[in-house]
PDB file of C-alpha atoms in Angstrom:
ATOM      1  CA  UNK A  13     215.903 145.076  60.216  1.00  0.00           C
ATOM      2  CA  UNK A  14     212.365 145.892  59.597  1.00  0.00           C
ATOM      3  CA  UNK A  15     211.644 147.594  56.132  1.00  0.00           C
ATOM      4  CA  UNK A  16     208.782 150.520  55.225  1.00  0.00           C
ATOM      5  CA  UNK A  17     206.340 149.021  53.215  1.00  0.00           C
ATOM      6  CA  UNK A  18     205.497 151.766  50.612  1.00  0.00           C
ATOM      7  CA  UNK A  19     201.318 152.102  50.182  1.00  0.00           C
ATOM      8  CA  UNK A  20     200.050 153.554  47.945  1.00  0.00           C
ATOM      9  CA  UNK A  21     196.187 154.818  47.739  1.00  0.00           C
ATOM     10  CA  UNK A  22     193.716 155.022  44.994  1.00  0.00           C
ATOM     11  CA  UNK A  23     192.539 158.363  44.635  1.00  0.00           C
ATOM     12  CA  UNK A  24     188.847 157.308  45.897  1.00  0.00           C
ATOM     13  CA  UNK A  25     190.535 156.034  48.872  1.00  0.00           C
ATOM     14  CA  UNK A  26     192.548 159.608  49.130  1.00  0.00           C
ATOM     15  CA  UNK A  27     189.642 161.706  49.337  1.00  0.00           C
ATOM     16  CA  UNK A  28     187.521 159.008  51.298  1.00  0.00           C
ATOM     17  CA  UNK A  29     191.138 159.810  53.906  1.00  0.00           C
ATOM     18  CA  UNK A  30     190.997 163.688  53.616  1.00  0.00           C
ATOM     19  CA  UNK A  31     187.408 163.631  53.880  1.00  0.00           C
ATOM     20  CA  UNK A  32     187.387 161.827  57.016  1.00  0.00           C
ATOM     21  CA  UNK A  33     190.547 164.004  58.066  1.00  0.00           C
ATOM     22  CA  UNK A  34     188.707 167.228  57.664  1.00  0.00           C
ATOM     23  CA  UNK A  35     185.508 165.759  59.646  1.00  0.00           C
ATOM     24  CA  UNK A  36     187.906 165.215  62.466  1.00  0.00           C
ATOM     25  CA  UNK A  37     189.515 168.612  62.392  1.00  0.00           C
ATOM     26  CA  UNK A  38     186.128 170.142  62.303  1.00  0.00           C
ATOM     27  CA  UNK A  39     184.709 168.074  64.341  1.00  0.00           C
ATOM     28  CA  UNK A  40     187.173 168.911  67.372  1.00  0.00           C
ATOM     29  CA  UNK A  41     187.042 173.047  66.144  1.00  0.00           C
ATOM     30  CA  UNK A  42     183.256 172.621  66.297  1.00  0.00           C
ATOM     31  CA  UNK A  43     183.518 170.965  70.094  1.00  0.00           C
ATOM     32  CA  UNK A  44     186.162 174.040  71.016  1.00  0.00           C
ATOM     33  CA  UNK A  45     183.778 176.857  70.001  1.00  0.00           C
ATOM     34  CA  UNK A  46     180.704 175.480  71.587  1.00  0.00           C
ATOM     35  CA  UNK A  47     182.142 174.167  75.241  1.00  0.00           C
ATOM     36  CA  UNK A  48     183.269 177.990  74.819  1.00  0.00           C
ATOM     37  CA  UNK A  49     186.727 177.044  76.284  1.00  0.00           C
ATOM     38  CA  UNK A  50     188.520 180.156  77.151  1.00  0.00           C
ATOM     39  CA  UNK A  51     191.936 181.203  79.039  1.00  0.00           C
ATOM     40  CA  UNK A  52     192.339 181.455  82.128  1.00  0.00           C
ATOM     41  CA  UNK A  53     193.540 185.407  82.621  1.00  0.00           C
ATOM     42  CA  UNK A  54     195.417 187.275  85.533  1.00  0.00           C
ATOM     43  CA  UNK A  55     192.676 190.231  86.514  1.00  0.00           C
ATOM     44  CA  UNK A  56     193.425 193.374  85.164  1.00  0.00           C
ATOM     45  CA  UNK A  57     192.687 194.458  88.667  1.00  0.00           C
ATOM     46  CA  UNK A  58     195.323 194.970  91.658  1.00  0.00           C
ATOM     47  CA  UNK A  59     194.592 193.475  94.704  1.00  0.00           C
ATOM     48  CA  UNK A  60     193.015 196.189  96.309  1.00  0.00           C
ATOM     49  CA  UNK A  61     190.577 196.855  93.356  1.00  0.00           C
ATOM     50  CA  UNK A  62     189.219 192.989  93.465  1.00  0.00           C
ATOM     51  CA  UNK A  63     189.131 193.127  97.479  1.00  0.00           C
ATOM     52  CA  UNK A  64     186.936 195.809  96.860  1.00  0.00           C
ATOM     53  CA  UNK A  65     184.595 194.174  93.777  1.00  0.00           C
ATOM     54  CA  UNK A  66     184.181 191.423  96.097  1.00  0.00           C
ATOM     55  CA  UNK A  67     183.606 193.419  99.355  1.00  0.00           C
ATOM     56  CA  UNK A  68     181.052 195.406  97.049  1.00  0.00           C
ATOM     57  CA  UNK A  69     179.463 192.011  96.351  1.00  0.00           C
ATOM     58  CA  UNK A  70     180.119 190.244 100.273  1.00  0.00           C
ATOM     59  CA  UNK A  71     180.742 193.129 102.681  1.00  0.00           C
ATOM     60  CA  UNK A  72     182.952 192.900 105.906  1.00  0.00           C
ATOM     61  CA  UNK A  73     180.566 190.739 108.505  1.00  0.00           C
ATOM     62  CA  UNK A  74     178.625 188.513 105.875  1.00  0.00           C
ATOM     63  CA  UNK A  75     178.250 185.128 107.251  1.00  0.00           C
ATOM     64  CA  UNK A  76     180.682 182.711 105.660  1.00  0.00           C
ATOM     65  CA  UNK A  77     177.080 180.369 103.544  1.00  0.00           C
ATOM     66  CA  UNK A  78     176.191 183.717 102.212  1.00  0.00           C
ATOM     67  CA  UNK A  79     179.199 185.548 101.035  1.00  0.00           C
ATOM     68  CA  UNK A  80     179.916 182.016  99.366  1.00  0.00           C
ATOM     69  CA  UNK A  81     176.453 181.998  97.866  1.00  0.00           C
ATOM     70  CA  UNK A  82     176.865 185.634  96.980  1.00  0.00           C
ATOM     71  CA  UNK A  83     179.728 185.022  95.471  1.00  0.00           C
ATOM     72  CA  UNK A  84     179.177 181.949  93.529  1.00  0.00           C
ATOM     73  CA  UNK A  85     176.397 184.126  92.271  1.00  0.00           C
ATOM     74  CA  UNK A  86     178.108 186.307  90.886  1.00  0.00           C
ATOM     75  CA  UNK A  87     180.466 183.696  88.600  1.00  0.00           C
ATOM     76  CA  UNK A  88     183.235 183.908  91.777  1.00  0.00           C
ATOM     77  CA  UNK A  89     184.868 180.295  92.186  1.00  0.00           C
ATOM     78  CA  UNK A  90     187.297 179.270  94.723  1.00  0.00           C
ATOM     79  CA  UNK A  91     187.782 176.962  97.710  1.00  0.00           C
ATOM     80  CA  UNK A  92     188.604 176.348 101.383  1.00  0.00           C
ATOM     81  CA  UNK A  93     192.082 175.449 101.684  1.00  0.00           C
ATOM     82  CA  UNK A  94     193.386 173.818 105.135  1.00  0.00           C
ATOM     83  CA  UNK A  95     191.307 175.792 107.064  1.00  0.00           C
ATOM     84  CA  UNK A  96     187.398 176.437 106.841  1.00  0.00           C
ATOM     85  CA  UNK A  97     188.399 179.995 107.724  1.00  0.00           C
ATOM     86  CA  UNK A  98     190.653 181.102 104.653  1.00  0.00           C
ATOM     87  CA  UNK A  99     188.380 181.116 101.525  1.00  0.00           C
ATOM     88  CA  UNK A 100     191.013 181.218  98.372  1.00  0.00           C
ATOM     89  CA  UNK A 101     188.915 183.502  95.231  1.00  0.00           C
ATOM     90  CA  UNK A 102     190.341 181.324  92.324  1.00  0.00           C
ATOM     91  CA  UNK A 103     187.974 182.521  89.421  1.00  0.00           C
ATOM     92  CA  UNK A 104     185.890 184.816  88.069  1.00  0.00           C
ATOM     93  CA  UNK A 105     184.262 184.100  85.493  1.00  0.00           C
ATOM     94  CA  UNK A 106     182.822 187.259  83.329  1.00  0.00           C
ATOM     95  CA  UNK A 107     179.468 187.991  81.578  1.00  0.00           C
ATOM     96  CA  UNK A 108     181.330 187.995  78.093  1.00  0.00           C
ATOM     97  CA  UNK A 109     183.025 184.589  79.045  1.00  0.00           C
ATOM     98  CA  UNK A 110     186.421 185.571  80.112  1.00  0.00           C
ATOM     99  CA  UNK A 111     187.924 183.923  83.588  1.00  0.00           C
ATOM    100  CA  UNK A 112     190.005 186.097  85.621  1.00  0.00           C
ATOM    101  CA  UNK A 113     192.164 184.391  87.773  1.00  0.00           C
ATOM    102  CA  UNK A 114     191.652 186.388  91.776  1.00  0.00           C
ATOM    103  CA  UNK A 115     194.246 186.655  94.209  1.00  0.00           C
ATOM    104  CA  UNK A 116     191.769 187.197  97.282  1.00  0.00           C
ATOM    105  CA  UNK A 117     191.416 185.395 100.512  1.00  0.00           C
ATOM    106  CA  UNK A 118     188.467 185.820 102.256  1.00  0.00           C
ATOM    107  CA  UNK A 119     189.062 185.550 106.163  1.00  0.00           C
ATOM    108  CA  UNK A 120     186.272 184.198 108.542  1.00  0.00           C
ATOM    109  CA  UNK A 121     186.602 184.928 112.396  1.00  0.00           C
ATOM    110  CA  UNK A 122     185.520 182.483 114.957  1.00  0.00           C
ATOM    111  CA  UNK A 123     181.554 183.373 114.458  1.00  0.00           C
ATOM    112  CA  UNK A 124     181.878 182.952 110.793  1.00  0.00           C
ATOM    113  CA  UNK A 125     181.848 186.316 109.849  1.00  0.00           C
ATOM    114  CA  UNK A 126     184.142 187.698 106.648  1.00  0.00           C
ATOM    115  CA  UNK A 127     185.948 190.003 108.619  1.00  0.00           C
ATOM    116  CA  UNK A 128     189.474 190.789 106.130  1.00  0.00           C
ATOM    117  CA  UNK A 129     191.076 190.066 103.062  1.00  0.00           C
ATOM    118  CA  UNK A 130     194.073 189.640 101.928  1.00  0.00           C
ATOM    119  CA  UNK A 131     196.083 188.285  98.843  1.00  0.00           C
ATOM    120  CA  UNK A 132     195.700 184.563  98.333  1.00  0.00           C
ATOM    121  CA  UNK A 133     199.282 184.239  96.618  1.00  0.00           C
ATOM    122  CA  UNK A 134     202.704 186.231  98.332  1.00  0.00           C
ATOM    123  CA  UNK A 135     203.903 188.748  96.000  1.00  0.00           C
ATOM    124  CA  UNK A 136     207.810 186.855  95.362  1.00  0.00           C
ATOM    125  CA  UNK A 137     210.633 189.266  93.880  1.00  0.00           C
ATOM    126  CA  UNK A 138     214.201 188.440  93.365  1.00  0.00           C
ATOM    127  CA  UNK A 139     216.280 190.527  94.319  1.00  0.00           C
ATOM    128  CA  UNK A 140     220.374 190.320  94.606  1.00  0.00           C
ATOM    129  CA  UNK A 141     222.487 190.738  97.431  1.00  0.00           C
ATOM    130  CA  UNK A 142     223.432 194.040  96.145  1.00  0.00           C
ATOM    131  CA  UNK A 143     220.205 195.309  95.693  1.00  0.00           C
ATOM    132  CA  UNK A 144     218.936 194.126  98.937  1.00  0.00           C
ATOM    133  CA  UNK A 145     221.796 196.288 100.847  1.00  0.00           C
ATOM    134  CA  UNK A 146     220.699 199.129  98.586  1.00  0.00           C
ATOM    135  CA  UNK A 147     217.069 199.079  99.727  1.00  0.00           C
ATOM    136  CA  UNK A 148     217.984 198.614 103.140  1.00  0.00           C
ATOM    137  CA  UNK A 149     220.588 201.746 103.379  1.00  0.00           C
ATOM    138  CA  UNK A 150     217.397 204.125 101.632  1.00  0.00           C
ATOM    139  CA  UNK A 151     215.271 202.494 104.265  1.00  0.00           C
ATOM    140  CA  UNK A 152     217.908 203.541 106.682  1.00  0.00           C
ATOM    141  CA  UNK A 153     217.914 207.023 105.289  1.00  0.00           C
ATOM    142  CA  UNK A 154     214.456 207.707 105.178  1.00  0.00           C
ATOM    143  CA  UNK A 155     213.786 206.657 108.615  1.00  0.00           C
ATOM    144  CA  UNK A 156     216.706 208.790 109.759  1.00  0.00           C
ATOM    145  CA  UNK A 157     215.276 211.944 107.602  1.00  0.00           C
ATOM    146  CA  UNK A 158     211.505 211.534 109.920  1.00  0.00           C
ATOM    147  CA  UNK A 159     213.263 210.648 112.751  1.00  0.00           C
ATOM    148  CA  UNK A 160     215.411 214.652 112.435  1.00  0.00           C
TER     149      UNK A 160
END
C-alpha cells in the first residue's frame, strides 16, 4: 500500500509556484488572443443566399483555376472531394475574423466550367411513421385540389 507523502512548501517556494503558475496561464491566454483562434460558425445565410454570395464572387461558366482563385481570394476555403468536379465551400472566413462554415458545392461540367450549385451537406429530418403518413395524405390532397 503506497502512502501520500505530505510536502509542505516554504512560502518563497509558494510564490516562486504561483508565479510560475500564472506565467503559464498567461502565457497560453496570451498565445489564444494573438493566433486569433475563433469558432467555427454555421452562416447566418440559407443556402440560396451563400449560392448567391459566391455566384456574385464566381459566376455560372467561370473556369474551375479561377473561381478557385476567386474564391480563395475572397477568404472562401474548401476542397475537391472524390471527384475534381464537386468543389465542397467549407469556410469562409470574414474581414472581422469570424469563419462561417458554407454548405455549397460548386459543380464543374466536362469543360471545367462552374455550371450549378447545390448544398454540400443533405438537409436530414426525423420524422415518425405517423408523421410521414400525415405529410403524404396533405401531399395527396393538394395534388388532388390542382388536379380538380
Amino acid at each position: 500500500m503506497t502512502h501520500l507523502r505530505r510536502v509542505s512548501y516554504r512560502p518563497q517556494q509558494l510564490r516562486r509556484l504561483l508565479l510560475a503558475w500564472m506565467l503559464g496561464v498567461s502565457c497560453v491566454c496570451l498565445l489564444n488572443a494573438c493566433t486569433g483562434v475563433r469558432r467555427v460558425v454555421p452562416a447566418p445565410l440559407v443556402f440560396e443566399e451563400q449560392s448567391q454570395k459566391i455566384l456574385a464572387i464566381a459566376p455560372l461558366g467561370t473556369p474551375k483555376t479561377e473561381a478557385i482563385q476567386k474564391l480563395t481570394d475572397a477568404g472562401i476555403s474548401g476542397e475537391f472531394a472524390s471527384s475534381p468536379s464537386i468543389y465542397y465551400c467549407d469556410l469562409w472566413e470574414q474581414e472581422n475574423g469570424n469563419r462561417w462554415h458554407m454548405n455549397v458545392a460548386l459543380l464543374f461540367n466536362e469543360q471545367g466550367e462552374l455550371y450549378k450549385t447545390r448544398p454540400a451537406q443533405a438537409d436530414v429530418t426525423w420524422q415518425s411513421v405517423e408523421e410521414v403518413a400525415e405529410s403524404q395524405q396533405a401531399a395527396g390532397q393538394a395534388t388532388e385540389q390542382v388536379l380538380e
